[in-house]
Short mmCIF file of C-alpha atoms and ligand atoms in Angstrom, two decimals:
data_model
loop_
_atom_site.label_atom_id
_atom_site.label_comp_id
_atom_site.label_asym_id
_atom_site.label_seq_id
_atom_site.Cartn_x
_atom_site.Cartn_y
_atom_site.Cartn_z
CA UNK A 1 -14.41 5.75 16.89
CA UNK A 2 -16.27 8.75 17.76
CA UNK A 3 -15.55 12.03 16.52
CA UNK A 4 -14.35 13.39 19.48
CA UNK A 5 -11.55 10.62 19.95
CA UNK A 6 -10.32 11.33 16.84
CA UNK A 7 -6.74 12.47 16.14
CA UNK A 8 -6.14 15.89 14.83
CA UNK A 9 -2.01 16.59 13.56
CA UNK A 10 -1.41 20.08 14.04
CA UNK A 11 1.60 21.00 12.10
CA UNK A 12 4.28 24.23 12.43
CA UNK A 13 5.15 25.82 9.56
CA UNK A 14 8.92 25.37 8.43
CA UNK A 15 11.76 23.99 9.19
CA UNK A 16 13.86 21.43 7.44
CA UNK A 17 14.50 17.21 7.81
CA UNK A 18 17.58 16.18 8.64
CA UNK A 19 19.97 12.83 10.03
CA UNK A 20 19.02 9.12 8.98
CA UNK A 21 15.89 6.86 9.50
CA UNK A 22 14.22 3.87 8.64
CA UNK A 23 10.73 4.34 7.84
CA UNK A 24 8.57 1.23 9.10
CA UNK A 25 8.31 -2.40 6.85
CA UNK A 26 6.82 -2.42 3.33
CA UNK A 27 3.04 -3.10 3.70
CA UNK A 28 2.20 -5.44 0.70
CA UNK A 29 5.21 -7.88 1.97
CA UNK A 30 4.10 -7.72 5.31
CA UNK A 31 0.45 -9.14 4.27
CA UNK A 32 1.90 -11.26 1.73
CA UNK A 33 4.48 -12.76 4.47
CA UNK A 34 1.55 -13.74 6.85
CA UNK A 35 -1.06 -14.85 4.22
CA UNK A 36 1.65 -17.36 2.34
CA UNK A 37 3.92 -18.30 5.26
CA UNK A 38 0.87 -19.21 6.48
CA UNK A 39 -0.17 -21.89 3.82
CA UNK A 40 3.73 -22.82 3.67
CA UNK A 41 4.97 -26.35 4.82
CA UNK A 42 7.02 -25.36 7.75
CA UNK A 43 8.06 -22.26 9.26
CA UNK A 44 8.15 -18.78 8.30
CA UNK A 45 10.51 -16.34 10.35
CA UNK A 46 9.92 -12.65 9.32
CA UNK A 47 11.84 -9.93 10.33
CA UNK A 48 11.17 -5.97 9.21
CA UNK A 49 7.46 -6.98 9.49
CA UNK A 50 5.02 -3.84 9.81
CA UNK A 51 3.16 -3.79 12.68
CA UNK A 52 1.12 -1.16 11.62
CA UNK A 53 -2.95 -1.99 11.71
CA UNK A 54 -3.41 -3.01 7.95
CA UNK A 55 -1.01 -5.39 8.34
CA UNK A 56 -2.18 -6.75 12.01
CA UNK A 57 -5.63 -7.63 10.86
CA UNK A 58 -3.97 -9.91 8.63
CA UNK A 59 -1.85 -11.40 11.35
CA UNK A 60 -5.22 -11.75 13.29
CA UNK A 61 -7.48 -13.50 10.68
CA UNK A 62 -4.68 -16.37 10.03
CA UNK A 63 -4.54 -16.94 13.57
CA UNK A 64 -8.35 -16.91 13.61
CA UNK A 65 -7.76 -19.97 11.03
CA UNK A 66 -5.76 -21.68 13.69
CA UNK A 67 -2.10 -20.78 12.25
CA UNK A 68 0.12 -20.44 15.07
CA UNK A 69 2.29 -17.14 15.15
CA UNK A 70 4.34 -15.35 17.40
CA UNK A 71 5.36 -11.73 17.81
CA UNK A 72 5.21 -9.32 16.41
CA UNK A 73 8.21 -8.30 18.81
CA UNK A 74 10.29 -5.78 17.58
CA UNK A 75 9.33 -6.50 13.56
CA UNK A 76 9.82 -10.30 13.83
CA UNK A 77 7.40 -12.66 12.87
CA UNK A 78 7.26 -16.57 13.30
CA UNK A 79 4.63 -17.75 11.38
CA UNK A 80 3.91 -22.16 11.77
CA UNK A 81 2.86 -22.84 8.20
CA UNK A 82 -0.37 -25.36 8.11
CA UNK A 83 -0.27 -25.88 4.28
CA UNK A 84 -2.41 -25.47 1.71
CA UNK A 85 -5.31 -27.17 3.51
CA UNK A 86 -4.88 -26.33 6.86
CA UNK A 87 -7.06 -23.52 7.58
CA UNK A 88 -9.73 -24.12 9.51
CA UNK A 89 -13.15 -22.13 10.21
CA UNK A 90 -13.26 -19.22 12.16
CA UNK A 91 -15.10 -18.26 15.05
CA UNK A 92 -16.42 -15.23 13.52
CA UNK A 93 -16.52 -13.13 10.67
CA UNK A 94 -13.19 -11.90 10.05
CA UNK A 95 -12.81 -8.00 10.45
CA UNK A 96 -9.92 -6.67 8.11
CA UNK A 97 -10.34 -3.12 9.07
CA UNK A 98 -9.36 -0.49 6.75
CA UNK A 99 -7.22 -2.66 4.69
CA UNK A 100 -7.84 -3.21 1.31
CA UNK A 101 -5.06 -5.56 0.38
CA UNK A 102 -6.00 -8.41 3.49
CA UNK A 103 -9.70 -8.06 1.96
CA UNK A 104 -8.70 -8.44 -2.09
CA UNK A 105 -5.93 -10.86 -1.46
CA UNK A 106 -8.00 -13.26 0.82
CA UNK A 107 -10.98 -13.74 -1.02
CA UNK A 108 -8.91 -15.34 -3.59
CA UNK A 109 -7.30 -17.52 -0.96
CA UNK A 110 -10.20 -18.50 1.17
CA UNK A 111 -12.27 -18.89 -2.11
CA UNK A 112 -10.21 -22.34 -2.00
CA UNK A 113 -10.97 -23.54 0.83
CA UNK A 114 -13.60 -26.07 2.29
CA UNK A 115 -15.26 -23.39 5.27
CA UNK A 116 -17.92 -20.80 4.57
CA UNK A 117 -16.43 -17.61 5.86
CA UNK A 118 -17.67 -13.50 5.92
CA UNK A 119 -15.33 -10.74 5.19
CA UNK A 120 -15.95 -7.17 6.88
CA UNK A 121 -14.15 -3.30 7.15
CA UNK A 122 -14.54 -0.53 8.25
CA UNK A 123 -16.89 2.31 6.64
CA UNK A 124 -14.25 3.12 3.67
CA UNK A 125 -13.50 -0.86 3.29
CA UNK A 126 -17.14 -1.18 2.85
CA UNK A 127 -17.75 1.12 0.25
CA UNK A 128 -14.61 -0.11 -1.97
CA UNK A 129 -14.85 -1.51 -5.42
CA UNK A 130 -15.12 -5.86 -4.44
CA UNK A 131 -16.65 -6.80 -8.27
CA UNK A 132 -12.79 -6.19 -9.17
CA UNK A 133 -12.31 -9.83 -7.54
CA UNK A 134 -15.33 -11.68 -7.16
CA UNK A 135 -15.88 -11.45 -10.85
CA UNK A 136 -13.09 -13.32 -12.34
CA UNK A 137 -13.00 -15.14 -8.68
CA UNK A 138 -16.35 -16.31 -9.82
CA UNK A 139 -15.57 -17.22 -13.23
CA UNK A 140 -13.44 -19.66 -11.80
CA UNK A 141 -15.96 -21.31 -10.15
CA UNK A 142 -15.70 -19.18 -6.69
CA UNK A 143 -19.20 -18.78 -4.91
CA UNK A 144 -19.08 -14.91 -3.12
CA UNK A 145 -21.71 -12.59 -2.19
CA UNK A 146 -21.09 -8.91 -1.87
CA UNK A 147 -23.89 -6.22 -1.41
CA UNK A 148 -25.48 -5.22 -4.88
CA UNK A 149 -23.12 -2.70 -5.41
CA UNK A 150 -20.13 -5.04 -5.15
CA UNK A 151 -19.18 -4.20 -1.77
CA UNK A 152 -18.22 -5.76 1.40
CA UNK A 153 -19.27 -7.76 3.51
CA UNK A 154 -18.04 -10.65 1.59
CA UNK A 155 -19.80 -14.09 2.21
CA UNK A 156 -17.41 -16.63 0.53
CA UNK A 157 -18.67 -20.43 0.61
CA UNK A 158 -16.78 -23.16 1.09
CA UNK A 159 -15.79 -26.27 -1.07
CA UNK A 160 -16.01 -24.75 -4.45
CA UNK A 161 -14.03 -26.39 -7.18
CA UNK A 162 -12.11 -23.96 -8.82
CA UNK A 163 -10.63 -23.70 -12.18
CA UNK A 164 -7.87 -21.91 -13.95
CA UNK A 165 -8.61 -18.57 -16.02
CA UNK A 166 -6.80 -16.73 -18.72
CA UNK A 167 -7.73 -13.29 -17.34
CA UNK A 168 -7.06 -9.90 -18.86
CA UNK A 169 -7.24 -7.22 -15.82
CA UNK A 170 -9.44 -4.50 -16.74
CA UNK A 171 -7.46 -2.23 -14.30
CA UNK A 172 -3.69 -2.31 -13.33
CA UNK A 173 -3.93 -3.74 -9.79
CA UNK A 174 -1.72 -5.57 -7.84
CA UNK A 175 -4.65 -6.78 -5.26
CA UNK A 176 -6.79 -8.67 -8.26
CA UNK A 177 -3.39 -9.53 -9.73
CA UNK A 178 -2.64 -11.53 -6.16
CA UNK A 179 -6.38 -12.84 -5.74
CA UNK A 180 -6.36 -14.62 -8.70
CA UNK A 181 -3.53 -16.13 -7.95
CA UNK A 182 -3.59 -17.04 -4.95
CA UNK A 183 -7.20 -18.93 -5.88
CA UNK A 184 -4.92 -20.39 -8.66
CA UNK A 185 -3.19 -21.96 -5.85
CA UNK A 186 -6.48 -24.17 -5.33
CA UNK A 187 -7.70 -24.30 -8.75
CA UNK A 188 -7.41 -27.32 -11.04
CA UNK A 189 -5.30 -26.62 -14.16
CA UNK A 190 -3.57 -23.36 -15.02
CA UNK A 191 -4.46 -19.81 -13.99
CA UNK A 192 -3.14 -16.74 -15.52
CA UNK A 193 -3.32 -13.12 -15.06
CA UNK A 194 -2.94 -10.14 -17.59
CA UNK A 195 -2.15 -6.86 -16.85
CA UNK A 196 -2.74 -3.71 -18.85
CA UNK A 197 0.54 -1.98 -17.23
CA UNK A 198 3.19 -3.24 -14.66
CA UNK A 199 2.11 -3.68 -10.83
CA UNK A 200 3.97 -4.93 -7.88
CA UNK A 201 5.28 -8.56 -7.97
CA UNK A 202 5.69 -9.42 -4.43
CA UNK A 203 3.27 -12.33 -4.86
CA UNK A 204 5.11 -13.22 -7.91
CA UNK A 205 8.45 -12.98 -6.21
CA UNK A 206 7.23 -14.14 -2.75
CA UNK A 207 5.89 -17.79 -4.23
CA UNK A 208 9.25 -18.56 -6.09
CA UNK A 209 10.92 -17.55 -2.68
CA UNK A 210 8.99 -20.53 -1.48
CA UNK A 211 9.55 -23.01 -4.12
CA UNK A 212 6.28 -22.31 -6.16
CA UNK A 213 6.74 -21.99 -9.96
CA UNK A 214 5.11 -19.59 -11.11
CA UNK A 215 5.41 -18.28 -14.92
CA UNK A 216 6.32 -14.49 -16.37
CA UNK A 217 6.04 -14.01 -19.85
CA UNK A 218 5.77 -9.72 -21.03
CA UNK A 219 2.49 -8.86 -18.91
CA UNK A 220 1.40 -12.18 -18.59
CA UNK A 221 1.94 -14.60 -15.23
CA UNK A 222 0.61 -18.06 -14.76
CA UNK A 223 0.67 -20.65 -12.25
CA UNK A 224 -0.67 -24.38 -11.98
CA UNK A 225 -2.58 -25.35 -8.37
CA UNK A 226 -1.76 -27.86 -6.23
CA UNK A 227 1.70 -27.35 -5.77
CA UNK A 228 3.74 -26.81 -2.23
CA UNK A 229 5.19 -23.67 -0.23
CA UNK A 230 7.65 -24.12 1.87
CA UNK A 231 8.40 -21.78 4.85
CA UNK A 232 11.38 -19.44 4.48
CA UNK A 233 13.14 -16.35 5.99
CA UNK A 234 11.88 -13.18 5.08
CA UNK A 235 13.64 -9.75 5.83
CA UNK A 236 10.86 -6.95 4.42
CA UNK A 237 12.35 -3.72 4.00
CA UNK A 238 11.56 -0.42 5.07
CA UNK A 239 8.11 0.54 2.88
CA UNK A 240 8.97 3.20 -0.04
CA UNK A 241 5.36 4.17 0.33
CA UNK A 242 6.35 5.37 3.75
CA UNK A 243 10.01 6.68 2.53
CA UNK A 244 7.66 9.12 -0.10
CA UNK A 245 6.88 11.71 2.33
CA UNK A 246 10.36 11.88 3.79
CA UNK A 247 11.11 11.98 0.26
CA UNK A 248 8.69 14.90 -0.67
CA UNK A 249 9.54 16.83 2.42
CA UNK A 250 13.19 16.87 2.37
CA UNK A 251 13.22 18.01 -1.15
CA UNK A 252 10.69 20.88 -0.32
CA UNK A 253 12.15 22.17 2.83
CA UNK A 254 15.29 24.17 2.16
CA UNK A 255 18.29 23.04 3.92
CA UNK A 256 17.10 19.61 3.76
CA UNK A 257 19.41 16.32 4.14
CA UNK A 258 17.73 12.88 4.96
CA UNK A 259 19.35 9.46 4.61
CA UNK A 260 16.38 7.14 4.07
CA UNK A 261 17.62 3.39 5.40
CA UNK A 262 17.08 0.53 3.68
CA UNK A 263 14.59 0.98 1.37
CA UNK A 264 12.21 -1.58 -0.55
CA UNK A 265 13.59 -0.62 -4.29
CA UNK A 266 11.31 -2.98 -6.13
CA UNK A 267 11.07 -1.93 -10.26
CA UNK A 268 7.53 -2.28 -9.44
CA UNK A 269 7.51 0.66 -6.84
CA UNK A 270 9.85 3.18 -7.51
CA UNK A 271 7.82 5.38 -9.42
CA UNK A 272 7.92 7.74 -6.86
CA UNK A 273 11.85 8.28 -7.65
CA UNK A 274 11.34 8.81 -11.39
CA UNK A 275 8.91 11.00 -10.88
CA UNK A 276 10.73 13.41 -8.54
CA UNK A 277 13.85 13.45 -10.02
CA UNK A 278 12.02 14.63 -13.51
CA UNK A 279 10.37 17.22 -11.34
CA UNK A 280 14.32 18.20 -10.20
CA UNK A 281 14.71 16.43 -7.16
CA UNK A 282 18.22 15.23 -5.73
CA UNK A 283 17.91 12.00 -4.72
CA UNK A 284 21.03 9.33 -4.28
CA UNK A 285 20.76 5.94 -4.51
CA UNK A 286 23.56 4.02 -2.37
CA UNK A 287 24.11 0.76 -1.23
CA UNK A 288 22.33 -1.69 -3.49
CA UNK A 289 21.68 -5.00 -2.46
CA UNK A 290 19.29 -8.29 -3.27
CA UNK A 291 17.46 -9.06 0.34
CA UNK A 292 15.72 -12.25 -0.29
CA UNK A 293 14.57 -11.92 -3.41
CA UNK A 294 13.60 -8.11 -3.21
CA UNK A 295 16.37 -5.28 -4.27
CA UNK A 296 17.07 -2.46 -1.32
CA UNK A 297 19.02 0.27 -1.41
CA UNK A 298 19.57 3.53 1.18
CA UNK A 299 18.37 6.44 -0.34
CA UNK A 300 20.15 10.40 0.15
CA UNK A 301 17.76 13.19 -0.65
CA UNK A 302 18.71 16.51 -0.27
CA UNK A 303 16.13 20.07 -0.68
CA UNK A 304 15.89 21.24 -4.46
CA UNK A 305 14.11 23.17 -7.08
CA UNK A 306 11.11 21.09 -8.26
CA UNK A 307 9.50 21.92 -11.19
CA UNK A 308 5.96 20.91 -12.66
CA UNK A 309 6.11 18.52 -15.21
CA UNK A 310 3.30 16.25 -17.04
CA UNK A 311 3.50 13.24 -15.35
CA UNK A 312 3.71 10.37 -17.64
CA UNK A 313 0.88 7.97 -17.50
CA UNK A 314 2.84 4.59 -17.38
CA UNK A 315 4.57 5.43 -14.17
CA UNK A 316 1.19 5.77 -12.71
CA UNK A 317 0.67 2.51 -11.40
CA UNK A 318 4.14 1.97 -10.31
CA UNK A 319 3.73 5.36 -7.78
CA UNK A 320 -0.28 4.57 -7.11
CA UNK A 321 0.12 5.08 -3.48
CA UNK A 322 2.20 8.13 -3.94
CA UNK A 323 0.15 11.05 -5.15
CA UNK A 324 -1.24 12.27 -2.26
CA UNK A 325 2.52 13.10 -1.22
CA UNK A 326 3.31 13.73 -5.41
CA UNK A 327 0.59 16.82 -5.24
CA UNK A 328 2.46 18.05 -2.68
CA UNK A 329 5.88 18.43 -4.20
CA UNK A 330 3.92 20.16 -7.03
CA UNK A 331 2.14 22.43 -5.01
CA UNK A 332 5.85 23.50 -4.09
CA UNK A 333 7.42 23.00 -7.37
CA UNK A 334 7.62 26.48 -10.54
CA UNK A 335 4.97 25.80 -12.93
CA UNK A 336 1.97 23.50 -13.46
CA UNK A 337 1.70 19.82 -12.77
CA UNK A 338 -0.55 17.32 -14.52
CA UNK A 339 -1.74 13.94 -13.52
CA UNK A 340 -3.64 11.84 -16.05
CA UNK A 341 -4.70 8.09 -16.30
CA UNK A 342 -4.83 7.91 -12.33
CA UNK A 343 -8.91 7.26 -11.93
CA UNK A 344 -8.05 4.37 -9.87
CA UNK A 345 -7.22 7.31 -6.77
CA UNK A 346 -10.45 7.71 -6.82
CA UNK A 347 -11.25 4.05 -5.11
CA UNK A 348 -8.86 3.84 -2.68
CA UNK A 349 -8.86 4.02 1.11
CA UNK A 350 -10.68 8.04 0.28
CA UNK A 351 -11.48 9.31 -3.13
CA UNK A 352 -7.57 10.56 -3.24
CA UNK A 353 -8.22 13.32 -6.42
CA UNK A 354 -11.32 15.17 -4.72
CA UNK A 355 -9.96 14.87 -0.98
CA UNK A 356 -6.42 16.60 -2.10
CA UNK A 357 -7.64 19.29 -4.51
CA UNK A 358 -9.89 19.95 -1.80
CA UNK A 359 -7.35 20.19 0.86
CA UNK A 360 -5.00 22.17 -1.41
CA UNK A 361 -7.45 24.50 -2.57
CA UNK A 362 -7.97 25.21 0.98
CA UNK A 363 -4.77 26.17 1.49
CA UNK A 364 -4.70 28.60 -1.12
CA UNK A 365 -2.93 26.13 -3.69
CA UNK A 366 -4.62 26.38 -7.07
CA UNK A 367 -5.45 22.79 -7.81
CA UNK A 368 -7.98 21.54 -10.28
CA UNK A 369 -9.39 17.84 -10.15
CA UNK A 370 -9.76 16.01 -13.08
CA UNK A 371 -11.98 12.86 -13.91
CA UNK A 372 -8.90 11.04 -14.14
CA UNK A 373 -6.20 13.33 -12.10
CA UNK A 374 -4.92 16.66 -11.26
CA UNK A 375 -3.67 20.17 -12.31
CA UNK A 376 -1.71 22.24 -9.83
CA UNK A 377 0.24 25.48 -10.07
CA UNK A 378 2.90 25.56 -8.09
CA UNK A 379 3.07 28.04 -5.77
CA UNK A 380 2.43 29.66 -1.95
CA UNK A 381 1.49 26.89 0.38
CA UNK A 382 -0.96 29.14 3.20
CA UNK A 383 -2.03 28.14 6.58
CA UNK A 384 -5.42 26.28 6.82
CA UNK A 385 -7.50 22.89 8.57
CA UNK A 386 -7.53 20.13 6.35
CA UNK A 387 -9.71 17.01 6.19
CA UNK A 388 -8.07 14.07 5.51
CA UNK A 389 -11.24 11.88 5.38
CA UNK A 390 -9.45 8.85 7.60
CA UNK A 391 -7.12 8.36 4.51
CA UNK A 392 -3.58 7.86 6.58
CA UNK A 393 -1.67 8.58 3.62
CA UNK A 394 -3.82 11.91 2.73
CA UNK A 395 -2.94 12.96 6.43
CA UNK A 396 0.37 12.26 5.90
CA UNK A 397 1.04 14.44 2.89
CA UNK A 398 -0.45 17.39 4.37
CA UNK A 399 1.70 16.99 7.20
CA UNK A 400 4.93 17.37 4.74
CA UNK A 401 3.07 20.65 3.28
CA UNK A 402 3.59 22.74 6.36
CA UNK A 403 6.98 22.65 5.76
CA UNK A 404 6.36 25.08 3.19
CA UNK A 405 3.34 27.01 4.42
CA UNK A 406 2.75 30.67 5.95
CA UNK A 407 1.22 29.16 8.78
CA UNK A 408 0.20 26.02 11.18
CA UNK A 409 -1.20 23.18 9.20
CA UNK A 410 -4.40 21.40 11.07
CA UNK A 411 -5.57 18.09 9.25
CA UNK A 412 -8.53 16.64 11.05
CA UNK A 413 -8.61 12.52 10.86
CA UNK A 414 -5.64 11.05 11.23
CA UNK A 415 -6.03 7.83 13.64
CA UNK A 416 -5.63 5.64 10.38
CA UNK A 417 -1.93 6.89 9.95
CA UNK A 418 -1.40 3.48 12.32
CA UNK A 419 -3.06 1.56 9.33
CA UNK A 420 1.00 1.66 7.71
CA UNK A 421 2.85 4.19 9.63
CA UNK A 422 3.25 3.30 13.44
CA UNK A 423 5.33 5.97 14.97
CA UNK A 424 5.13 8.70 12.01
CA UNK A 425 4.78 11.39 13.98
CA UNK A 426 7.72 10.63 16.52
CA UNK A 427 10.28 10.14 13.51
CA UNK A 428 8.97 12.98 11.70
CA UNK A 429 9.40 14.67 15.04
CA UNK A 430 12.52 13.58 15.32
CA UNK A 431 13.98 14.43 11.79
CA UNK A 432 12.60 17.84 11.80
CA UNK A 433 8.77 18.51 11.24
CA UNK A 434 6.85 20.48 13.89
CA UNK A 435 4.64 18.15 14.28
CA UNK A 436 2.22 17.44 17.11
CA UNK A 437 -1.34 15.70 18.30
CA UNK A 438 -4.42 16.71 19.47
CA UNK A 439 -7.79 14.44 20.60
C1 S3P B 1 -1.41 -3.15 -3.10
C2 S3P B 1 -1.79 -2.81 -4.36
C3 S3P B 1 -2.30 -1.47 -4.72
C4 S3P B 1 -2.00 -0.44 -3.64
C5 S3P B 1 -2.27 -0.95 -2.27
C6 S3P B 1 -1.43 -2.20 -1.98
C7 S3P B 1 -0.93 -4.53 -2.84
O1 S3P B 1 -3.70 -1.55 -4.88
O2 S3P B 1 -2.73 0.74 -3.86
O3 S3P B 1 -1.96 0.03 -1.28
O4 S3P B 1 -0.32 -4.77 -1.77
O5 S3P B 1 -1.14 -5.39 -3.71
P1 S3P B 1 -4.39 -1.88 -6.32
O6 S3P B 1 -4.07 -3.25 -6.67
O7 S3P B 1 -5.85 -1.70 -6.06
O8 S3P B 1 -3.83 -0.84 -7.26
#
């Protein structure tokens, strides 16, 4: 997309959110729905499914393997499973976009299977960390080639015979996690993953939804290959990810009151809460229940004091996709903020410490970036342009800061909001933020 098509958010300053929404379906399920009902015995009917453009390229490469699926239509999903081994070869190369879970996830899966295939993204997809994967993928007998400095595009031969691993993650991440195991779905023997801290289980949770055993023990989860899914019903619920900036910005704008509807509460993801409610914030959760497997609740937040607070490291990866939204509350909370152990914001979709401190600093926020995180004093939020570098969730914390600033907020960039939040700017419209487009 050229520059000049590109979608600019310019934001009014003030205001408060107010009334109830439900914030579009949880990302990770929504992959993780197409890419196993896919290799499931039967069918798959999703509802809650995001169709947001992460989530589509997913839900184009399968059916680009021949799997036959219909909608989306209004968040349903139904997905023919062609088991294990029914993929076939694509046309093409398969184009994933900006999305760094359909690119991590399948080259474990198609790593198993007997058709050569090429993985490509978009310029920040390209430059992501790939050796994450295709290391241990290759220890296990996977044949990939990246570019020599472990990027995409990914050239993944066929017919490999794959083996179990006992693999200790280096990093905390859900995506290798998920690779590994989902090669372990076509590897001989046992294959288990390691992790240094707790990441999301939706694989985990998703294969014993579908009759797949798979094995927790502490940090440790194993699996043997060649067993069966079988297609179920899957409801995902609203993405917390997306709930965070309604979240941030009702408990920054005074007068705020936001019912948040069925939310994805997963132990795995809720970081977010912990971490705002040690920074003051006065969030209720109501209406607990187990959807399929995966615990949802509706969440109340109403405007308070925030306060800086050292955020402690082991929540980090259970809010990873938070901060951009978390350095926002702090800009707005009394008192300093510090973020340690987070390096891993510095690989995702943008490098998430520089591009915030940047954009903070621009808006007259004192923010320091760390190797590893961030130190903010809390304080005035000004007017100011903002580059969100294509980073959808960078473009959507910014947004939330206006409701604090002195001024109109103008963040440059912002097409990949679609990537997991369809429609943000009509329900943040509609809830309360001044909020509107420009080519
Ligand atoms: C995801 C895992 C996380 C997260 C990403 C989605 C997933 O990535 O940042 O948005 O669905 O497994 P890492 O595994 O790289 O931490």
């Amino acid at each position: 997309m050229s520059k000049n098509d590109e979608l600019r958010f310019i934001v009014n300053p003030g205001g408060a959110l107010t009334g109830r929404l439900r914030v579009p379906g949880d990302k990770s399920i929504s992959h993780r729905s197409i890419m196993l009902g896919s290799l499931a015995e039967g069918e798959t009917g999703v509802s809650g499914f995001l169709e947001g453009e992460d989530s589509l390229a997913t839900l184009s490469a399968f059916r680009a393997m021949g799997v036959q699926i219909e909608g989306p239509d209004a968040g349903r999903v139904r997905i023919q499973g062609v088991g294990l081994h029914g993929l076939k070869a694509p046309a093409d190369a398969l184009y994933l976009g900006n999305s760094g879970t359909s690119m991590r996830l399948m080259s474990g899966l198609l790593a198993g299977q007997a058709f050569d295939i090429t993985l490509t993204g978009d310029a920040s997809l390209s430059g992501r960390p790939m050796k994450r994967v295709v290391g241990p993928l290759t220890t296990m007998g996977a044949r990939i080639d990246a570019t020599a400095t472990g990027t995409a595009p990914l050239q993944i031969y066929g017919s490999a015979n794959l083996s179990g691993i006992d693999y200790m993650m280096p990093v905390a991440s859900a995506q290798v996690k998920s690779s590994l195991l989902l090669a372990g779905l076509y590897a001989s023997g046992r294959t288990c993953v390691s992790e240094p801290a707790p990441t999301r289980d939706h694989t985990e949770r998703m294969l014993t939804g579908m009759g797949y055993a798979v094995q927790r023990k502490g940090n440790r989860v194993c699996l043997e290959g060649g067993g069966v899914l079988r297609g179920i019903a899957i409801d995902i619920p609203a993405d917390i990810s997306s709930a965070a900036f309604f979240l941030v910005g009702a408990s920054i704008a005074p007068g705020s009151e936001l019912m948040l509807e069925h939310v994805g509460m997963n132990p795995t993801r809720t970081g977010i809460i912990d971490i705002l409610r040690r920074m003051g914030a006065d969030i209720t959760v109501m209406n607990e229940q187990d959807v399929g497997g995966e615990p949802v609740a509706d969440l109340r937040v109403k405007s308070a004091q925030l306060n800086g607070i050292e955020i402690p490291p082991e929540l980090v990866p259970l809010a990873i996709d938070e901060f951009p939204v978390i350095f926002v509350a702090a800009a707005c909370a009394q008192g300093r903020t510090v973020l340690t152990g987070a390096e891993e914001l510095r690989v995702k979709e943008s490098d998430r410490i520089q591009v915030m401190a940047d954009g903070l600093q621009s808006l007259g926020v004192n923010a320091q970036a760390t190797a590893d995180g961030m130190i903010i004093e809390g304080g005035p939020v000004g007017a100011g342009c903002v580059d969100s570098h294509g980073d959808h969730r960078i473009a959507m914390a910014f947004s939330m800061a206006a409701l604090r600033a002195s001024g109109n907020i103008e963040i440059n960039n912002c097409t990949n909001v679609n990537t997991s939040f369809p429609g943000f700017v009509e329900q943040a419209g509609r809830a309360g933020l001044g909020i509107n487009t420009r080519k």
